[in-house]
Short mmCIF file of C-alpha atoms (C1' of nucleotides) in Angstrom, two decimals:
data_model
loop_
_atom_site.label_atom_id
_atom_site.label_comp_id
_atom_site.label_asym_id
_atom_site.label_seq_id
_atom_site.Cartn_x
_atom_site.Cartn_y
_atom_site.Cartn_z
CA MET A 1 68.32 144.41 104.03
CA GLY A 2 69.68 141.59 106.04
CA SER A 3 71.44 141.85 109.34
CA ASP A 4 73.65 144.78 110.17
CA LYS A 5 75.93 142.38 112.06
CA ILE A 6 79.26 141.32 110.68
CA GLN A 7 79.27 137.60 110.21
CA PRO A 8 81.74 136.05 112.65
CA ARG A 9 84.10 133.77 110.78
CA THR A 10 87.69 132.63 110.59
CA LEU A 11 89.96 132.33 107.59
CA LYS A 12 90.37 129.05 105.75
CA GLY A 13 93.00 126.99 107.49
CA PHE A 14 92.84 129.10 110.64
CA ARG A 15 90.79 128.10 113.62
CA ASP A 16 89.70 128.95 117.12
CA LEU A 17 90.55 126.58 119.92
CA THR A 18 88.12 125.96 122.74
CA PRO A 19 89.29 124.94 126.21
CA GLU A 20 88.62 121.27 125.39
CA MET A 21 91.27 121.52 122.67
CA MET A 22 93.50 124.13 124.22
CA ILE A 23 94.00 122.27 127.49
CA PRO A 24 95.40 119.15 125.81
CA ARG A 25 97.43 121.28 123.42
CA GLU A 26 99.03 123.01 126.37
CA GLY A 27 99.64 119.56 127.76
CA ILE A 28 101.50 118.51 124.61
CA VAL A 29 103.64 121.62 124.71
CA ALA A 30 104.37 121.14 128.41
CA ALA A 31 105.41 117.54 127.81
CA ALA A 32 107.65 118.60 124.95
CA LYS A 33 109.28 121.31 127.00
CA GLY A 34 109.91 118.86 129.81
CA VAL A 35 111.65 116.40 127.50
CA TYR A 36 113.65 119.07 125.69
CA GLU A 37 114.86 120.58 128.92
CA SER A 38 115.83 117.18 130.25
CA PHE A 39 118.26 116.98 127.30
CA GLY A 40 119.62 120.45 127.96
CA PHE A 41 117.77 122.48 125.33
CA SER A 42 117.01 126.09 126.28
CA PRO A 43 114.03 128.16 125.14
CA ILE A 44 114.28 131.03 122.65
CA ASP A 45 111.80 133.07 120.66
CA THR A 46 111.95 134.96 117.38
CA PRO A 47 109.51 137.29 115.58
CA ALA A 48 106.67 135.91 113.48
CA LEU A 49 107.63 138.31 110.68
CA GLU A 50 110.97 138.26 108.90
CA TYR A 51 112.39 140.12 105.95
CA THR A 52 111.29 138.12 102.94
CA GLU A 53 114.86 137.69 101.77
CA ILE A 54 115.59 135.76 104.97
CA LEU A 55 112.93 133.18 104.17
CA LEU A 56 112.77 133.10 100.40
CA GLY A 57 114.38 130.14 98.71
CA LYS A 58 115.42 128.50 101.95
CA GLY A 59 112.82 125.79 102.10
CA GLY A 60 112.54 125.06 98.41
CA ALA A 61 110.22 126.22 95.66
CA GLU A 62 107.20 124.77 97.40
CA THR A 63 107.50 126.81 100.57
CA ASP A 64 108.13 129.96 98.53
CA LYS A 65 104.72 129.55 96.94
CA GLN A 66 103.12 129.10 100.35
CA LEU A 67 104.65 132.20 101.87
CA TYR A 68 102.35 134.80 103.41
CA ARG A 69 104.11 137.86 102.04
CA PHE A 70 103.31 141.56 102.02
CA THR A 71 104.74 145.05 102.24
CA ASP A 72 104.65 146.55 105.70
CA ASN A 73 103.83 150.15 106.62
CA GLY A 74 107.46 151.11 106.22
CA GLY A 75 107.61 149.71 102.71
CA ARG A 76 109.60 146.64 103.76
CA ASP A 77 109.11 143.34 101.96
CA VAL A 78 108.17 141.00 104.80
CA ALA A 79 106.76 137.49 105.25
CA LEU A 80 105.42 135.26 107.98
CA ARG A 81 107.74 132.41 108.89
CA PHE A 82 106.75 129.01 107.46
CA ASP A 83 108.81 127.05 109.97
CA LEU A 84 111.00 127.68 113.00
CA THR A 85 114.21 126.28 111.58
CA ILE A 86 114.99 129.01 109.05
CA PRO A 87 114.40 131.81 111.57
CA PHE A 88 116.63 129.90 113.95
CA ALA A 89 119.38 129.75 111.36
CA ARG A 90 119.11 133.51 111.04
CA PHE A 91 119.02 133.87 114.82
CA ALA A 92 122.09 131.71 115.18
CA ALA A 93 124.03 133.59 112.53
CA GLN A 94 123.20 136.83 114.30
CA HIS A 95 123.90 135.79 117.88
CA ILE A 96 126.26 132.86 117.79
CA GLY A 97 129.14 135.05 118.89
CA SER A 98 127.60 135.55 122.29
CA LEU A 99 125.86 132.18 122.52
CA GLY A 100 128.87 129.98 121.93
CA THR A 101 128.77 126.51 120.42
CA PRO A 102 127.45 123.96 120.58
CA PHE A 103 124.13 125.62 121.19
CA LYS A 104 120.91 123.77 121.93
CA ARG A 105 117.59 125.52 121.82
CA TYR A 106 113.91 124.73 121.65
CA HIS A 107 111.25 126.98 120.26
CA VAL A 108 107.47 126.82 120.43
CA GLY A 109 105.40 129.02 118.18
CA PRO A 110 102.94 129.33 115.32
CA VAL A 111 104.03 129.16 111.71
CA TRP A 112 102.07 129.92 108.54
CA ARG A 113 101.80 128.24 105.17
CA GLY A 114 99.28 129.29 102.55
CA GLU A 115 98.61 125.82 101.24
CA ASN A 116 95.52 123.72 100.86
CA THR A 117 94.04 122.44 104.08
CA GLN A 118 93.45 118.80 104.85
CA ARG A 119 93.05 116.55 107.83
CA GLY A 120 95.72 117.57 110.32
CA ARG A 121 96.93 120.32 107.97
CA TYR A 122 96.20 123.94 108.65
CA ARG A 123 97.49 127.27 107.40
CA GLU A 124 98.41 128.36 110.88
CA PHE A 125 99.83 125.71 113.16
CA VAL A 126 102.12 125.41 116.12
CA GLN A 127 105.48 123.79 115.91
CA CYS A 128 107.65 122.77 118.77
CA ASP A 129 111.23 122.61 117.51
CA PHE A 130 114.51 121.60 119.03
CA ASP A 131 117.91 121.91 117.39
CA THR A 132 121.55 121.46 118.22
CA ILE A 133 123.91 123.61 116.23
CA GLY A 134 127.62 124.10 116.06
CA THR A 135 128.56 120.44 115.98
CA THR A 136 128.82 117.81 113.29
CA SER A 137 129.10 115.03 115.83
CA ILE A 138 126.82 112.11 115.14
CA VAL A 139 126.13 112.01 118.86
CA ALA A 140 123.90 115.03 118.32
CA ASP A 141 121.94 113.03 115.73
CA THR A 142 121.63 110.16 118.14
CA GLU A 143 120.42 112.38 120.96
CA SER A 144 117.95 114.07 118.63
CA THR A 145 116.50 110.68 117.84
CA LEU A 146 116.22 109.94 121.53
CA VAL A 147 114.48 113.25 122.15
CA ILE A 148 111.79 112.31 119.66
CA HIS A 149 111.45 108.88 121.16
CA ASP A 150 111.20 110.15 124.73
CA LEU A 151 108.75 112.81 123.64
CA PHE A 152 106.22 110.37 122.23
CA VAL A 153 106.59 108.18 125.27
CA ALA A 154 105.98 111.21 127.48
CA LEU A 155 102.85 112.00 125.49
CA GLY A 156 101.46 108.58 126.29
CA PHE A 157 102.03 106.82 123.00
CA GLU A 158 102.84 103.14 122.95
CA ARG A 159 102.58 102.41 119.28
CA PHE A 160 104.75 104.71 117.19
CA SER A 161 107.99 104.58 115.29
CA VAL A 162 110.71 107.04 114.50
CA ARG A 163 111.70 106.34 110.90
CA LEU A 164 115.32 106.98 110.20
CA ASN A 165 117.22 107.47 107.00
CA ASN A 166 120.25 109.34 105.73
CA ARG A 167 120.42 111.50 102.67
CA LYS A 168 124.02 110.56 102.06
CA VAL A 169 123.06 106.93 101.66
CA LEU A 170 120.51 107.79 99.02
CA SER A 171 122.91 110.13 97.28
CA GLY A 172 125.63 107.50 97.40
CA VAL A 173 123.45 104.88 95.83
CA LEU A 174 122.43 107.25 93.08
CA GLU A 175 126.03 108.32 92.61
CA CYS A 176 126.99 104.72 91.98
CA LEU A 177 124.26 104.54 89.38
CA ASP A 178 125.38 107.76 87.77
CA LEU A 179 122.07 109.36 88.66
CA ALA A 180 123.28 111.92 91.18
CA ASP A 181 122.06 114.89 89.16
CA GLN A 182 118.60 113.34 88.84
CA ALA A 183 118.28 112.59 92.53
CA GLU A 184 115.16 114.64 93.07
CA ASN A 185 113.16 113.15 90.22
CA VAL A 186 114.28 109.65 91.01
CA LEU A 187 113.41 109.87 94.67
CA ARG A 188 110.07 111.45 93.92
CA ALA A 189 109.20 108.57 91.64
CA LEU A 190 110.50 106.05 94.15
CA ASP A 191 108.34 107.54 96.85
CA LYS A 192 105.22 106.57 94.90
CA LEU A 193 106.12 102.89 94.92
CA ALA A 194 103.56 101.84 97.48
CA LYS A 195 100.83 103.70 95.67
CA ILE A 196 101.34 103.04 91.97
CA GLY A 197 103.51 99.93 91.84
CA PRO A 198 106.96 99.14 90.43
CA GLU A 199 106.02 99.22 86.75
CA LYS A 200 104.68 102.73 86.81
CA VAL A 201 107.55 103.89 88.99
CA THR A 202 109.99 102.51 86.45
CA ALA A 203 108.10 104.25 83.68
CA GLU A 204 108.23 107.53 85.56
CA MET A 205 111.93 107.20 86.23
CA VAL A 206 112.58 106.59 82.59
CA SER A 207 110.46 109.48 81.42
CA THR A 208 111.16 112.20 83.98
CA ALA A 209 114.64 111.33 85.24
CA GLY A 210 116.08 109.87 82.07
CA CYS A 211 116.92 106.57 83.72
CA SER A 212 117.60 103.44 81.77
CA GLU A 213 115.47 100.42 82.63
CA ALA A 214 118.48 98.89 84.31
CA GLN A 215 119.12 101.93 86.45
CA ALA A 216 115.48 102.03 87.48
CA ALA A 217 115.66 98.40 88.48
CA GLU A 218 118.67 99.10 90.68
CA VAL A 219 116.85 101.91 92.41
CA LEU A 220 113.86 99.70 92.96
CA ALA A 221 116.12 97.15 94.53
CA LEU A 222 116.82 99.74 97.17
CA ALA A 223 113.17 99.98 98.04
CA ALA A 224 112.82 96.21 98.08
CA ILE A 225 115.11 95.94 101.07
CA THR A 226 113.18 94.89 104.13
CA GLY A 227 113.86 93.35 107.49
CA ASP A 228 115.18 94.60 110.78
CA ASN A 229 117.65 97.42 111.05
CA ALA A 230 120.70 95.16 110.93
CA ALA A 231 119.45 93.39 107.83
CA ILE A 232 118.83 96.66 106.04
CA LEU A 233 122.29 97.94 106.88
CA THR A 234 123.86 94.78 105.54
CA ALA A 235 121.84 94.90 102.36
CA LEU A 236 122.76 98.53 101.79
CA GLU A 237 126.49 97.95 101.78
CA PRO A 238 126.82 96.63 98.23
CA LEU A 239 124.38 99.22 96.89
CA VAL A 240 126.42 102.06 98.29
CA GLY A 241 129.47 100.56 96.65
CA HIS A 242 132.48 102.79 96.36
CA SER A 243 130.63 106.01 96.93
CA LYS A 244 132.46 107.79 99.68
CA GLN A 245 129.35 109.75 100.51
CA GLY A 246 127.26 106.64 100.64
CA GLN A 247 129.70 104.91 102.92
CA GLN A 248 129.71 107.84 105.28
CA GLY A 249 125.94 107.89 105.37
CA LEU A 250 125.90 104.23 106.16
CA ALA A 251 128.40 104.74 108.96
CA GLU A 252 126.26 107.54 110.37
CA LEU A 253 123.13 105.44 110.33
CA THR A 254 124.97 102.64 112.04
CA ALA A 255 126.28 104.97 114.72
CA VAL A 256 122.86 106.44 115.44
CA LEU A 257 121.28 103.01 115.71
CA GLU A 258 124.01 101.82 118.04
CA GLY A 259 123.56 104.83 120.25
CA VAL A 260 119.82 104.47 120.36
CA GLN A 261 120.14 100.84 121.26
CA ALA A 262 122.66 101.67 123.98
CA ALA A 263 120.13 104.08 125.44
CA GLY A 264 117.73 101.18 125.85
CA VAL A 265 115.16 102.08 123.23
CA ALA A 266 112.92 99.17 122.32
CA GLU A 267 113.58 97.49 118.98
CA GLY A 268 111.08 98.76 116.45
CA ARG A 269 110.57 102.14 118.04
CA VAL A 270 113.42 103.51 115.94
CA ARG A 271 113.85 101.85 112.61
CA LEU A 272 115.44 102.38 109.26
CA ASP A 273 113.06 103.38 106.52
CA LEU A 274 114.65 104.00 103.14
CA SER A 275 111.48 105.64 101.88
CA ILE A 276 112.02 108.64 104.13
CA ALA A 277 113.79 110.40 101.31
CA ARG A 278 112.32 113.81 101.01
CA GLY A 279 111.67 116.57 103.45
CA LEU A 280 112.82 120.10 103.03
CA ASP A 281 115.64 120.75 100.65
CA TYR A 282 118.15 121.75 103.28
CA TYR A 283 118.61 118.36 104.92
CA THR A 284 121.98 116.78 104.19
CA GLY A 285 122.43 113.79 106.48
CA THR A 286 120.21 112.07 108.99
CA VAL A 287 116.52 112.54 108.35
CA PHE A 288 113.65 111.38 110.52
CA GLU A 289 109.90 111.25 110.51
CA THR A 290 107.63 109.92 113.20
CA PHE A 291 104.48 107.94 112.57
CA LEU A 292 101.72 106.74 114.84
CA ASP A 293 101.07 103.07 114.16
CA ASP A 294 97.35 103.53 114.71
CA LEU A 295 97.06 106.56 112.46
CA GLU A 296 99.70 106.52 109.80
CA GLY A 297 97.45 108.32 107.37
CA ILE A 298 97.72 111.59 109.20
CA GLY A 299 101.39 111.78 108.27
CA SER A 300 104.51 112.49 110.20
CA CYS A 301 103.95 114.18 113.55
CA CYS A 302 107.60 114.98 114.16
CA SER A 303 110.16 115.39 111.41
CA GLY A 304 113.63 116.75 111.04
CA GLY A 305 117.18 116.00 110.20
CA ARG A 306 120.70 117.24 109.85
CA TYR A 307 121.49 120.33 107.84
CA ASP A 308 125.16 120.97 107.55
CA ASP A 309 125.03 124.22 105.65
CA LEU A 310 121.83 125.99 106.60
CA ALA A 311 123.22 128.92 108.56
CA SER A 312 125.90 129.49 105.95
CA LEU A 313 123.24 131.36 104.04
CA TYR A 314 123.59 134.15 106.58
CA THR A 315 127.10 133.89 107.96
CA LYS A 316 130.60 132.80 107.04
CA GLN A 317 130.85 130.86 110.25
CA ALA A 318 130.05 127.20 109.79
CA LEU A 319 126.96 126.34 111.79
CA PRO A 320 125.98 122.77 111.11
CA GLY A 321 122.97 121.54 113.00
CA VAL A 322 120.49 118.80 113.61
CA GLY A 323 117.01 118.95 115.02
CA ALA A 324 113.37 118.25 114.49
CA SER A 325 109.97 119.78 114.69
CA LEU A 326 106.98 118.45 116.59
CA GLY A 327 103.73 119.23 114.80
CA VAL A 328 101.64 120.13 117.80
CA ASP A 329 98.39 120.71 115.94
CA ARG A 330 98.70 117.63 113.79
CA LEU A 331 99.43 115.58 116.87
CA LEU A 332 96.45 117.12 118.60
CA ALA A 333 94.24 116.17 115.66
CA ALA A 334 95.63 112.65 115.83
CA MET A 335 95.05 112.34 119.55
CA GLU A 336 91.50 113.56 119.15
CA GLU A 337 90.88 111.00 116.44
CA LEU A 338 92.37 108.27 118.61
CA GLY A 339 90.16 109.24 121.54
CA MET A 340 93.08 110.20 123.72
CA LEU A 341 91.63 113.52 124.85
CA GLU A 342 89.76 113.70 128.12
CA GLY A 343 87.49 116.54 127.12
CA ARG A 344 87.91 118.48 130.32
CA ALA A 345 87.19 122.18 129.99
CA ALA A 346 87.86 123.04 133.61
CA SER A 347 91.29 124.30 134.54
CA ALA A 348 90.78 123.97 138.27
CA PRO A 349 90.15 120.41 139.43
CA VAL A 350 87.85 121.39 142.31
CA PHE A 351 84.44 123.02 142.08
CA LEU A 352 82.96 124.98 144.99
CA ALA A 353 79.21 125.43 144.86
CA PHE A 354 77.76 128.79 145.92
CA PHE A 355 74.88 127.52 147.98
CA ASP A 356 74.01 129.82 150.86
CA ALA A 357 73.38 133.26 149.32
CA GLU A 358 74.07 134.95 152.68
CA ARG A 359 77.62 133.65 152.92
CA ALA A 360 79.34 134.92 149.78
CA SER A 361 82.40 136.04 151.73
CA ASP A 362 82.70 132.72 153.49
CA TYR A 363 82.85 130.90 150.15
CA VAL A 364 85.45 133.32 148.82
CA ALA A 365 87.50 132.82 151.96
CA LEU A 366 87.21 129.03 151.77
CA ALA A 367 88.30 129.03 148.13
CA ALA A 368 91.24 131.28 149.01
CA ARG A 369 92.33 128.94 151.82
CA LEU A 370 92.25 125.94 149.49
CA ARG A 371 94.21 127.74 146.79
CA ALA A 372 96.79 128.80 149.34
CA ALA A 373 97.18 125.13 150.15
CA GLY A 374 97.80 124.36 146.50
CA VAL A 375 94.35 123.22 145.42
CA GLY A 376 92.91 124.77 142.26
CA VAL A 377 89.34 125.85 143.02
CA GLU A 378 86.61 127.40 140.93
CA LEU A 379 83.91 129.14 142.94
CA TYR A 380 80.58 129.33 141.15
CA PRO A 381 79.71 133.04 140.99
CA GLU A 382 75.96 132.83 141.62
CA PRO A 383 73.83 131.12 144.28
CA ARG A 384 71.90 129.16 141.68
CA LYS A 385 70.04 125.97 142.23
CA LEU A 386 72.41 123.31 143.43
CA GLY A 387 71.40 120.88 140.71
CA ALA A 388 72.29 123.37 138.03
CA GLN A 389 75.63 124.08 139.63
CA LEU A 390 76.52 120.41 139.85
CA LYS A 391 75.50 119.89 136.26
CA TYR A 392 77.82 122.71 135.28
CA ALA A 393 80.67 121.21 137.30
CA ASP A 394 80.09 117.78 135.84
CA ARG A 395 80.02 118.99 132.27
CA ARG A 396 83.12 121.08 132.63
CA GLY A 397 85.00 118.10 133.92
CA HIS A 398 85.84 119.10 137.45
CA ARG A 399 87.01 116.16 139.51
CA LEU A 400 85.71 117.17 142.91
CA ALA A 401 82.80 119.32 144.05
CA ILE A 402 82.48 120.90 147.48
CA ILE A 403 79.06 121.66 148.88
CA VAL A 404 78.67 123.76 152.01
CA GLY A 405 75.10 124.65 152.95
CA PRO A 406 73.76 126.41 156.09
CA ASP A 407 73.86 123.16 158.07
CA GLU A 408 77.45 122.39 157.09
CA TRP A 409 78.64 125.89 157.87
CA LYS A 410 77.26 125.50 161.38
CA ALA A 411 78.87 122.11 161.77
CA GLY A 412 82.17 123.19 160.24
CA CYS A 413 82.08 120.51 157.57
CA CYS A 414 81.13 119.99 153.95
CA GLN A 415 80.02 117.43 151.40
CA LEU A 416 82.91 116.46 149.17
CA LYS A 417 81.69 114.83 145.98
CA ASP A 418 83.85 112.86 143.62
CA LEU A 419 82.24 113.76 140.31
CA ASP A 420 83.82 110.91 138.36
CA ALA A 421 83.08 108.18 140.89
CA LYS A 422 79.71 109.68 141.87
CA THR A 423 80.41 109.33 145.57
CA SER A 424 80.00 111.82 148.40
CA ASP A 425 81.70 112.10 151.79
CA GLU A 426 81.40 114.40 154.74
CA VAL A 427 84.70 116.16 155.42
CA ALA A 428 85.60 118.65 158.14
CA LEU A 429 86.49 122.04 156.68
CA ASP A 430 89.76 121.99 158.60
CA ASP A 431 90.80 118.82 156.79
CA LEU A 432 89.43 119.81 153.40
CA ALA A 433 92.64 121.01 151.76
CA SER A 434 94.63 117.93 152.64
CA VAL A 435 91.79 115.60 151.66
CA CYS A 436 91.49 117.34 148.28
CA LEU A 437 95.21 117.09 147.65
CA GLN A 438 95.10 113.41 148.53
CA ARG A 439 92.10 112.72 146.28
CA LEU A 440 93.66 114.56 143.37
CA GLY A 441 96.76 112.47 143.74
"C1'" G B 1 97.03 124.70 91.85
"C1'" U B 2 94.21 119.95 89.55
"C1'" G B 3 90.20 116.15 89.99
"C1'" G B 4 85.99 114.10 92.84
"C1'" G B 5 82.39 114.51 96.93
"C1'" U B 6 79.54 117.22 100.53
"C1'" G B 7 77.17 121.72 102.62
"C1'" U B 8 69.33 121.33 105.88
"C1'" A B 9 68.60 123.36 113.91
"C1'" G B 10 74.70 123.59 118.57
"C1'" C B 11 75.94 118.08 116.72
"C1'" U B 12 74.68 113.62 113.47
"C1'" C B 13 71.40 113.40 109.68
"C1'" A B 14 65.86 112.58 107.24
"C1'" G B 15 63.38 115.35 103.71
"C1'" U B 16 59.52 111.04 98.68
"C1'" U B 17 58.78 112.37 90.75
"C1'" G B 18 59.84 120.57 92.74
"C1'" G B 19 53.72 121.91 95.82
"C1'" U B 20 50.75 124.67 101.51
"C1'" U B 21 53.11 126.51 108.64
"C1'" A B 22 61.01 122.10 106.92
"C1'" G B 23 61.42 116.99 110.55
"C1'" A B 24 64.03 113.20 113.97
"C1'" G B 25 67.72 111.76 117.53
"C1'" C B 26 71.26 113.79 120.61
"C1'" G B 27 72.53 118.45 122.89
"C1'" C B 28 70.75 123.04 125.12
"C1'" C B 29 67.20 125.90 128.47
"C1'" G B 30 63.15 125.30 132.01
"C1'" G B 31 60.06 122.13 135.05
"C1'" U B 32 58.79 117.31 137.78
"C1'" U B 33 56.81 120.23 146.25
"C1'" U B 34 62.62 126.54 146.17
"C1'" G B 35 69.75 121.31 149.47
"C1'" U B 36 72.80 117.44 144.98
"C1'" G B 37 75.16 116.24 138.60
"C1'" G B 38 75.72 111.83 133.97
"C1'" U B 39 69.20 107.82 134.33
"C1'" A B 40 63.40 108.79 133.73
"C1'" C B 41 59.00 111.93 132.54
"C1'" C B 42 56.89 116.86 130.84
"C1'" G B 43 57.56 121.51 128.41
"C1'" G B 44 60.43 125.17 125.59
"C1'" A B 45 63.87 127.84 122.63
"C1'" G B 46 66.59 127.32 118.27
"C1'" G B 47 66.82 126.73 110.84
"C1'" C B 48 67.75 133.69 105.25
"C1'" C B 49 67.64 124.60 104.05
"C1'" G B 50 76.27 127.70 102.96
"C1'" G B 51 75.86 132.49 99.71
"C1'" G B 52 74.27 134.70 94.90
"C1'" G B 53 71.75 134.29 90.26
"C1'" G B 54 68.42 131.53 86.94
"C1'" U B 55 64.18 128.15 85.33
"C1'" U B 56 58.98 127.81 87.28
"C1'" C B 57 52.47 129.69 89.10
"C1'" G B 58 55.66 127.55 92.97
"C1'" A B 59 62.68 125.24 94.68
"C1'" G B 60 65.71 122.47 100.49
"C1'" U B 61 64.41 119.64 96.00
"C1'" C B 62 66.34 121.38 88.82
"C1'" C B 63 70.52 124.60 86.22
"C1'" C B 64 74.81 128.11 86.60
"C1'" C B 65 78.31 130.81 89.58
"C1'" U B 66 80.62 131.37 94.26
"C1'" U B 67 82.33 129.94 99.07
"C1'" A B 68 83.61 126.45 102.99
"C1'" C B 69 84.70 121.62 104.41
"C1'" C B 70 86.14 116.33 103.20
"C1'" C B 71 88.97 112.82 99.92
"C1'" A B 72 92.85 112.03 96.17
"C1'" C B 73 97.16 114.30 93.55
"C1'" C B 74 101.17 117.56 95.11
"C1'" C B 75 103.70 118.82 99.33
"C1'" C B 76 104.32 118.67 104.34
"C1'" A B 77 103.92 119.36 110.84
#
RNA sequence: GUGGGUGUAGCUCAGUUGGUUAGAGCGCCGGUUUGUGGUACCGGAGGCCGGGGGUUCGAGUCCCCUUACCCACCCCA
């Protein structure tokens, strides 16, 4: 037997968002848009579905496995995008003729990865990307770093750091050690340093990357470098040695740091971190990740880098680029965990109680007048008990409540309650709009 | 995909060596003379004990499978 109802449920890694979560998420996106636009990035959009060949192999073997892929009704092999960068590369290759270079865009939208879920990791999540393409200038890297910095400041974070590194530096060091062809295995082993210790890392380098003990020790020396940005740069110089690539990477890092400093960014907010080695396969120069000091465990909330040959997969025209992706949903999870969300479910800041059942039209008219004056107002739809209405308003998180009963209507005034401060004042209806605007700041 | 943990009311959890009508706190709804919310008092609703199978006279409690979530690995936003 059982119920004849279909059990309501959502797929693993997919979730519904209630107003309490959606309102702050919209806030994050709005803040991001504001910062992006202040740097001159323009919005674009692309389809969620792409031909599989567009996406396959572009993000590395790992993203291929995570692809949501199927055959559409027309027999086409299609897949859901797993990030916004690859579709943008395709977009750029297709439209760059009319767009012109350099081109700066931002893009907000959901992406899908069929991987295991974890804290702050979902199968469907929103990214908020910005990229500059059509220039190899390091200034673009510098400005990208500043975008990330300004973004986290705009979101209200004090304690965070943008971790900066450059793939060319790592490659250069490995080149000097004759390990260039084992870069991936070496860096993967190196990345585990903090977790498993130098001895095991050395062992792994020897076994998986074919390093000698001496080579492994040199690589570990790289990770041992600490200190402020200037100290790290100095220490890197000998390690990079004669590698042309390494020297260029070092010069790029230096340039970015100089630019960031010139822009007045506080020391420590942007810092070199030689462990930021990985990321998607297509990064070739600057790479960055962003960590919250109070919640490092949740991972990077904004990552990106320079990719000098990404669009070349789709066009002969050289379209180098640099950009990053803000993980909106991960950031939202972090902010929730850090208690940064207000928990307001009300979109309109002002609540208007429906008190006198005989005056429905008067309430509607009053609400309309306030809205016309720029005050967001929610009129309760039923003349329920006042206590119940106020409880509703309080729970939803309205800031102000307006009460107009028979007596007030006659007197042309109302009770204006501040729901947060728990105070109440008598205000003339003629002054109500301006008083509300003033209270709401 | 691998390993470990958890899954009992909306939420956080109790549930004794398997034994009759499964509990608490918070939340929710209603009420405390039909005009005022976060406090107090009273009352109420709400659980196929994640799902399926097995052992047993009897299972929330034991065994198997499955599913979801959490943690680690891996990878990443």
